[in-house]
Tab-separated table of C-alpha atoms in Angstrom:
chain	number	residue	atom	x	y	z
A	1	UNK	CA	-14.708	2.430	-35.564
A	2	UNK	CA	-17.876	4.222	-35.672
A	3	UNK	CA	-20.336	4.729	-33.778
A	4	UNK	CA	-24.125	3.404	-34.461
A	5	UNK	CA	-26.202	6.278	-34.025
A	6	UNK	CA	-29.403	6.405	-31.933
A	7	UNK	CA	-32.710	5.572	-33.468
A	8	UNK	CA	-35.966	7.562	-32.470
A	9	UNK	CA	-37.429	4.004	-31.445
A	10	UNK	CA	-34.186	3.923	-28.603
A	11	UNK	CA	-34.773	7.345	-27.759
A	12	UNK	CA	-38.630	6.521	-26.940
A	13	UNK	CA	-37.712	3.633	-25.063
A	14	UNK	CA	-35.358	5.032	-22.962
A	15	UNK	CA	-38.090	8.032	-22.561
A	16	UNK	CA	-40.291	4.801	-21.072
A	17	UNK	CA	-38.105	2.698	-19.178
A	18	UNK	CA	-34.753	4.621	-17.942
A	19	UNK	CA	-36.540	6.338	-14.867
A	20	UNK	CA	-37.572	2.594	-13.817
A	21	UNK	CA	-35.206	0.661	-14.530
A	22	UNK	CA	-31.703	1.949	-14.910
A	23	UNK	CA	-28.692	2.754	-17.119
A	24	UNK	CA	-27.692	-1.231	-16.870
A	25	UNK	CA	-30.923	-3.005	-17.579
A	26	UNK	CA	-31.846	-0.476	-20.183
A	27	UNK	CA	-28.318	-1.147	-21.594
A	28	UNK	CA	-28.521	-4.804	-21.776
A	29	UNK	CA	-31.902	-4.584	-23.165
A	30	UNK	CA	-30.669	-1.956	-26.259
A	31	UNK	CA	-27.540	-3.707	-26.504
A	32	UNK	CA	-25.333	-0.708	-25.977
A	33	UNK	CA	-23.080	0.029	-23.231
A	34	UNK	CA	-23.408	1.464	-19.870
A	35	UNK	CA	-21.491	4.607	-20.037
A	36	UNK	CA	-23.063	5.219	-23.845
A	37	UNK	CA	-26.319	4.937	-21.945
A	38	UNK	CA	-26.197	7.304	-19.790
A	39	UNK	CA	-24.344	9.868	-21.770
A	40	UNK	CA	-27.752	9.563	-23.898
A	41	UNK	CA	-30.204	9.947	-20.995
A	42	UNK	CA	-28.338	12.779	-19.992
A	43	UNK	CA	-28.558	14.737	-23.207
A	44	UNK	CA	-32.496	13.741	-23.233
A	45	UNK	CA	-32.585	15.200	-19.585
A	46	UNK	CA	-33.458	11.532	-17.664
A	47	UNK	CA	-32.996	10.729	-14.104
A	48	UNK	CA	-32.965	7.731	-12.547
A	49	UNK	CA	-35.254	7.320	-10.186
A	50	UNK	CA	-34.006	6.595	-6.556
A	51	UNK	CA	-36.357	3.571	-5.964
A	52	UNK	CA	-34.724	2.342	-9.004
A	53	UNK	CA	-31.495	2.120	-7.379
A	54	UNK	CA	-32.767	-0.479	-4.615
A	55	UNK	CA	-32.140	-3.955	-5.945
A	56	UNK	CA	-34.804	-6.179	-4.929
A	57	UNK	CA	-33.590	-9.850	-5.429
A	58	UNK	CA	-36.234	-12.944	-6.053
A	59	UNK	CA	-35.737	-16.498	-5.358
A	60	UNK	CA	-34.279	-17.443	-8.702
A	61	UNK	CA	-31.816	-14.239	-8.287
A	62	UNK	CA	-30.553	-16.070	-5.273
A	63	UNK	CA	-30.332	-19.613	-6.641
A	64	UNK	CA	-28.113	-17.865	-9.731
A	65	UNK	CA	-25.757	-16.507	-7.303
A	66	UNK	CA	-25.509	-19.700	-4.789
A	67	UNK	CA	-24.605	-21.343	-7.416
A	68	UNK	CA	-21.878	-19.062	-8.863
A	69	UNK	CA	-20.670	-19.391	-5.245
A	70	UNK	CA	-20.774	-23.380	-5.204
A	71	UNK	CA	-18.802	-23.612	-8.135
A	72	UNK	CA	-15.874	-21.617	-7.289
A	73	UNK	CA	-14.700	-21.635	-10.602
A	74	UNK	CA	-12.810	-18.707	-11.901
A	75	UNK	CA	-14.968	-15.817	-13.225
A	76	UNK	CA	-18.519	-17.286	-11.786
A	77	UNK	CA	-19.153	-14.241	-9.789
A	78	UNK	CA	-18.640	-12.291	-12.801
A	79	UNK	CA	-20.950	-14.161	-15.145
A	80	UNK	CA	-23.882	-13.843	-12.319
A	81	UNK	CA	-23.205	-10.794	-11.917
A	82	UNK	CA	-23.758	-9.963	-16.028
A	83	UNK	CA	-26.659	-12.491	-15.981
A	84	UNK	CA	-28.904	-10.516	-13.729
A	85	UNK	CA	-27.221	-7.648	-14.976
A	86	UNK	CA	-26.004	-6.369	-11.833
A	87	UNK	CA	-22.520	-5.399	-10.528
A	88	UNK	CA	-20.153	-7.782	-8.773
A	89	UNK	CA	-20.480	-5.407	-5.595
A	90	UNK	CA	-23.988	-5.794	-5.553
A	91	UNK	CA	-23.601	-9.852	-6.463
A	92	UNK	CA	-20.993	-9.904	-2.998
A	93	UNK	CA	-23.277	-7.900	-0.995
A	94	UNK	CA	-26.255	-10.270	-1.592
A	95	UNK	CA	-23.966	-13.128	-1.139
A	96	UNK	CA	-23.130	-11.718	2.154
A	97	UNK	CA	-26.586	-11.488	3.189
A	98	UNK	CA	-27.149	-14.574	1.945
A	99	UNK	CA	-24.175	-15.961	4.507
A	100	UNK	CA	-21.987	-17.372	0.933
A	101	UNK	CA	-18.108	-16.717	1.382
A	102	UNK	CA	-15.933	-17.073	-1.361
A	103	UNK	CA	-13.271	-19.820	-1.148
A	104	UNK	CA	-9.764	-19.176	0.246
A	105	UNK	CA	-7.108	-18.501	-1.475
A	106	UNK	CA	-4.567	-21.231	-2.211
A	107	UNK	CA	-1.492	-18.794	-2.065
A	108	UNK	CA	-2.263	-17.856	1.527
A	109	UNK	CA	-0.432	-20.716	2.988
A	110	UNK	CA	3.964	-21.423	2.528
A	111	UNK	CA	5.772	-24.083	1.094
A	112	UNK	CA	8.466	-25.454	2.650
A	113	UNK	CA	10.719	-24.548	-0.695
A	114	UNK	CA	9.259	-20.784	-0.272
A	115	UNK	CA	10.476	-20.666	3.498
A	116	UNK	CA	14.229	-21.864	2.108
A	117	UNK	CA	14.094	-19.412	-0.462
A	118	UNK	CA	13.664	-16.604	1.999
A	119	UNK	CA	16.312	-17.762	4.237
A	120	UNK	CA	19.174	-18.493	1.361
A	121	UNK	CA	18.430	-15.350	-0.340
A	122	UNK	CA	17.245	-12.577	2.888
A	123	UNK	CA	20.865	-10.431	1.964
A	124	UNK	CA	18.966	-9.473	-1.519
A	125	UNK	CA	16.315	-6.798	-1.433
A	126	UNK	CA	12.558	-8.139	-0.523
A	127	UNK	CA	11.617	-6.298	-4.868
A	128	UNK	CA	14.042	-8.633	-6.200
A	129	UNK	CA	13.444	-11.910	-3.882
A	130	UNK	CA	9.555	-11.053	-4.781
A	131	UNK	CA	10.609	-10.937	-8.811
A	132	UNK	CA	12.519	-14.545	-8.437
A	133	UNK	CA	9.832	-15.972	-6.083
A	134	UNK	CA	7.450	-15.315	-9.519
A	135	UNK	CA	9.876	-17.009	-12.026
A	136	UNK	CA	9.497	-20.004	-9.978
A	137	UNK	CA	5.848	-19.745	-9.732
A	138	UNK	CA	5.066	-18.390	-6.480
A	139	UNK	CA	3.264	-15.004	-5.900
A	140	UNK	CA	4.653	-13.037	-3.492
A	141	UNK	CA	4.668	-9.259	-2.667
A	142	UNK	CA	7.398	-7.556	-1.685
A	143	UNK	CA	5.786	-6.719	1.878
A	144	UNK	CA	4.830	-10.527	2.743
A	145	UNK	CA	8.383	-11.652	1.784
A	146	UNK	CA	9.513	-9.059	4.968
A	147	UNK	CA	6.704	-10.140	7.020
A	148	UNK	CA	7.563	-13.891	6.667
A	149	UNK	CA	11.495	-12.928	7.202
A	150	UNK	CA	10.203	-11.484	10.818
A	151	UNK	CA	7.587	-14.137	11.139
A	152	UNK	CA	10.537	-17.212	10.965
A	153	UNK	CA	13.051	-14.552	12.715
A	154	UNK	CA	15.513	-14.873	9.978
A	155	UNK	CA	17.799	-12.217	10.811
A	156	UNK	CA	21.832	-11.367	10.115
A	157	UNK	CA	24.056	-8.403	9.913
A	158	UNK	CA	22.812	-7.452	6.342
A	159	UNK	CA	19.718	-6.607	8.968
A	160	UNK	CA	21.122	-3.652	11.039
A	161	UNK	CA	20.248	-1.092	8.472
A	162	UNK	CA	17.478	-1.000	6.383
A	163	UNK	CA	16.637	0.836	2.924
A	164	UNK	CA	13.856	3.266	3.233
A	165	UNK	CA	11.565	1.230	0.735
A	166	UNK	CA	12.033	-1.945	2.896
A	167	UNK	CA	11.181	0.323	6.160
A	168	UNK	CA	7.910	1.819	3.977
A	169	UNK	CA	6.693	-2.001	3.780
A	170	UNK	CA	7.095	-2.698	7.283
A	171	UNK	CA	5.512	0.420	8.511
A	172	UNK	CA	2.952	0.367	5.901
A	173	UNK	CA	4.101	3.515	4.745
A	174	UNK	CA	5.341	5.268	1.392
A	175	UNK	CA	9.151	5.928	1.280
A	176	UNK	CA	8.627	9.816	0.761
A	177	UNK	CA	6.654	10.234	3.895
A	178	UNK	CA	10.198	8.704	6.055
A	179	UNK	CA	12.329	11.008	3.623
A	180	UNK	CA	10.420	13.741	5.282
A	181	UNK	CA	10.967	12.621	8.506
A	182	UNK	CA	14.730	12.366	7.580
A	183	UNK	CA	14.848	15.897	6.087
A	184	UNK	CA	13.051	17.094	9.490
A	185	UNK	CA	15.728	15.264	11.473
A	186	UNK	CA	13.580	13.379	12.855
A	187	UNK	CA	14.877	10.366	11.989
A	188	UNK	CA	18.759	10.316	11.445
A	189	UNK	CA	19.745	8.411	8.516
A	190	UNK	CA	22.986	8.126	6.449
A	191	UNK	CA	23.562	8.197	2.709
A	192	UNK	CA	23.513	4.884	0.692
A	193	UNK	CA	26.002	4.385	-1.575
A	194	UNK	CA	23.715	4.806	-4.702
A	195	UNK	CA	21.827	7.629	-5.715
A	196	UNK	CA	18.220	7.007	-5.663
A	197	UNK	CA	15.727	9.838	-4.723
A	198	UNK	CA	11.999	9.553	-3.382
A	199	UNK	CA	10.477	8.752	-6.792
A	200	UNK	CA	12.447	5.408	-6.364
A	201	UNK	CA	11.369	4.470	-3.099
A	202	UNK	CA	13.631	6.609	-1.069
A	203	UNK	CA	16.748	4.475	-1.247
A	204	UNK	CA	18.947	7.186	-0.949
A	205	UNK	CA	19.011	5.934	2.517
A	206	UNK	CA	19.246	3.750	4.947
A	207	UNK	CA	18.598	3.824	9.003
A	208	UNK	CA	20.082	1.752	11.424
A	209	UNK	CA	17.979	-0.633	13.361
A	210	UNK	CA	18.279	1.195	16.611
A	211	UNK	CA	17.560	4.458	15.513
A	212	UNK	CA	14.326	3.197	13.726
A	213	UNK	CA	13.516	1.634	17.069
A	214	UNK	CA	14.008	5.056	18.946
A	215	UNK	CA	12.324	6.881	16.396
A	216	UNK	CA	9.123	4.240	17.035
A	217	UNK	CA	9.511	4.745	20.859
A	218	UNK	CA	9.652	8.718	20.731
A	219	UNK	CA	7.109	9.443	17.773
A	220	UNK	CA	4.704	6.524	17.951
A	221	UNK	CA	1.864	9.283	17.086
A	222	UNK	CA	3.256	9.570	13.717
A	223	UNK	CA	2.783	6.136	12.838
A	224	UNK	CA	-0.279	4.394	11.931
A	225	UNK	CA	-0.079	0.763	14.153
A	226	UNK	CA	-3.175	-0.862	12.096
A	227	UNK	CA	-0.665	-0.535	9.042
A	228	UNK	CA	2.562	-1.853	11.274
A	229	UNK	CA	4.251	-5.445	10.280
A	230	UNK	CA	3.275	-6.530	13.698
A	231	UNK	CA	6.065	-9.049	14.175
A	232	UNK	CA	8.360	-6.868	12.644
A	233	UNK	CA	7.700	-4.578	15.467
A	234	UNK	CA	7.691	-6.631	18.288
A	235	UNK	CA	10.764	-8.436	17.164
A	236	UNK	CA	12.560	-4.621	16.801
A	237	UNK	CA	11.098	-2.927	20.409
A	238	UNK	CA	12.172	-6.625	22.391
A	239	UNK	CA	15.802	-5.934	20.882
A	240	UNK	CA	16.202	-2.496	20.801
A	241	UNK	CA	13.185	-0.782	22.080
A	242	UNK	CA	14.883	0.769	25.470
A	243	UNK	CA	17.233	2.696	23.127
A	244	UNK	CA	14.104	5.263	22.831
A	245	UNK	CA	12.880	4.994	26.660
A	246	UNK	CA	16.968	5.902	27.696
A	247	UNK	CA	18.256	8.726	25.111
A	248	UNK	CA	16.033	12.158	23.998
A	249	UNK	CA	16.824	13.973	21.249
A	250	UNK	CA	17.862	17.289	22.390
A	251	UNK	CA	18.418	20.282	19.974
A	252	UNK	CA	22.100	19.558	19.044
A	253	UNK	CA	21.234	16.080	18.072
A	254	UNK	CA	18.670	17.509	15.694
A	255	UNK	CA	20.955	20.237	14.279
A	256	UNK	CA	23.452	17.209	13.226
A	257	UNK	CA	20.905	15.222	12.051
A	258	UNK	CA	19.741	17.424	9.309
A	259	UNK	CA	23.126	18.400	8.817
A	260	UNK	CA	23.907	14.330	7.972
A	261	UNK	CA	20.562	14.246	5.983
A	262	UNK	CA	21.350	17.147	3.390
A	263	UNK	CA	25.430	17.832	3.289
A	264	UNK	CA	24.815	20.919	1.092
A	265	UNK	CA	21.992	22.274	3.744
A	266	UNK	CA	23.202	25.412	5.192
A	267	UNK	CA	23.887	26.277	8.659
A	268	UNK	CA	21.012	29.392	8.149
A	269	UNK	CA	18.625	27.025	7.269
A	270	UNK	CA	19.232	24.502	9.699
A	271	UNK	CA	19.016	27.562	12.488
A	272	UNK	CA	15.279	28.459	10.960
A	273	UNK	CA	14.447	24.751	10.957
A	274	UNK	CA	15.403	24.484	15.077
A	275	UNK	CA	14.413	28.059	16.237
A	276	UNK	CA	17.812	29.004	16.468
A	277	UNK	CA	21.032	30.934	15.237
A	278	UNK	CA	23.088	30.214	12.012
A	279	UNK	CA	26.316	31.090	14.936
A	280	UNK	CA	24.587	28.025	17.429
A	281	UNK	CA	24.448	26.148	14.409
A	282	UNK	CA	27.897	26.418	13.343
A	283	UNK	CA	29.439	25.689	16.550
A	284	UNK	CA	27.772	22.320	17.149
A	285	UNK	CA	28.737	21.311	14.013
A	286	UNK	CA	31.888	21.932	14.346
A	287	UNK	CA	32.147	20.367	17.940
A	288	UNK	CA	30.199	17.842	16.316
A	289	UNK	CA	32.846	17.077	13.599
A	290	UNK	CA	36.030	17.843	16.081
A	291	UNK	CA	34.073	14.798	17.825
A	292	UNK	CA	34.631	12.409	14.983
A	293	UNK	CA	38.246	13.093	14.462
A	294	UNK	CA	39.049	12.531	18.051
A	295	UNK	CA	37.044	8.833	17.873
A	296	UNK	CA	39.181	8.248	14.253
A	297	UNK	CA	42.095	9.104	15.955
């Protein structure tokens, strides 16, 4: 498509007005866009002006936005907003002022058929109970399916470990930052039996229950608590949460953990990891691994 080019007569007017009045107004009232706007002013070497910046809102600029806020129909705030050719930002700070609140959201509350749902179908990972949930109508993400499963304390042995994308939505955290952790050692973890990496969420994993709760207990200053699924949490430290008050993890325990983490990881860089020797290393591994024989035997 292409583009209308500017007239002297758009030139002069933006020469007149832009300073005053702004890239939108001056816009609307040339019936080009915002972004071409600008990009013009800027090649003729215009400012705006900062006084031109403060929006100062009359009467019947109020009454337009009441009433976009009295209607609650979808898109009102939007057609205000282009009417007095402001942004929506601007149109929900004024409302603010103004003491307007937008109405709730219908989809905050559960059904009775959602809370079923959830308990039938907790075994299946909270991404594909979240894909369902939509089929059938109801919007749900991923992370309020797991904070509802808390919330109603559905629990069950398909519970005791958790994937590393499921532990990400509880903490509020991305996947990658716990496969650090994990690499670190310091958070043991075992391998799941499919091979998913951090671009998928981490699932390459999963963590027991009780060692997340230690983990929570010893490192609490690496987690963020205004992120935390805070029934989630207090459900996890009330069950498990003396785990980390009653065992440390002492240099041994770290050496195996990284050793459990990455198979192929050498016993060199394991000793550079835990300021010690590649020797140290090797011989708490192998006491480590004459351990598990003796409890298979």
């Amino acid at each position: 498509m292409k583009r209308r080019a500017w007239t002297l007569k758009e030139d002069a007017y933006l020469h007149q007005n832009y300073k005053a009045r702004g890239a939108k107004r001056c816009a609307a009232d040339l019936g080009r866009t915002v972004g071409g706007t600008m990009s013009k002013a800027a090649k003729l070497g215009l400012q705006v002006s900062q006084a031109s910046l403060i929006v100062r809102f009359t009467p019947q600029m109020d009454d337009v936005i009441r009433r976009a806020y009295q209607n609650h129909t979808p898109g009102s705030v939007i057609r205000a907003a282009k009417a007095l050719t402001l942004t929506p930002q601007q149109i929900s700070r004024r409302a603010g002022t103004l003491g307007l609140r937008a109405r709730p959201s219908a989809a905050t509350a559960w059904l009775a058929c959602e809370i079923t749902y959830i308990e039938e179908n907790k075994h299946k990972s909270r991404a594909r109970m979240s894909r369902e949930m939509r089929k059938r109508g109801w919007s749900r993400t991923p992370a309020a399916i797991q904070k509802q499963i808390c919330a109603q304390g559905f629990s069950g042995p398909s519970d005791e470990h958790m994937s590393l994308m499921r532990l990400g939505y509880c903490l509020g955290i991305a996947g990658s930052v716990i496969t650090r952790w994990i690499v670190k050692g310091l958070l043991v973890a075992e391998r799941a039996g499919w091979n998913r990496g951090p671009a998928q969420g981490g699932d390459a994993y999963r963590v027991a229950e009780a060692e997340i709760a230690r983990f929570i207990v010893q490192n609490a200053g690496l987690i963020d608590m205004r992120k935390v699924d805070g029934p989630w949490l207090i459900d996890l430290l009330a069950r498990l949460g003396s785990r980390g008050l009653t065992e440390a993890r002492d240099k041994g325990q770290r050496i195996v953990a990284l050793k459990l983490a990455d198979p192929d990881r050498s016993n060199t860089e394991i000793a550079a990891m835990v300021d010690s020797t590649p020797a140290s290393v090797g011989v708490i591994l192998a006491r480590h691994r004459a351990s598990g024989q003796r409890t298979a035997a």
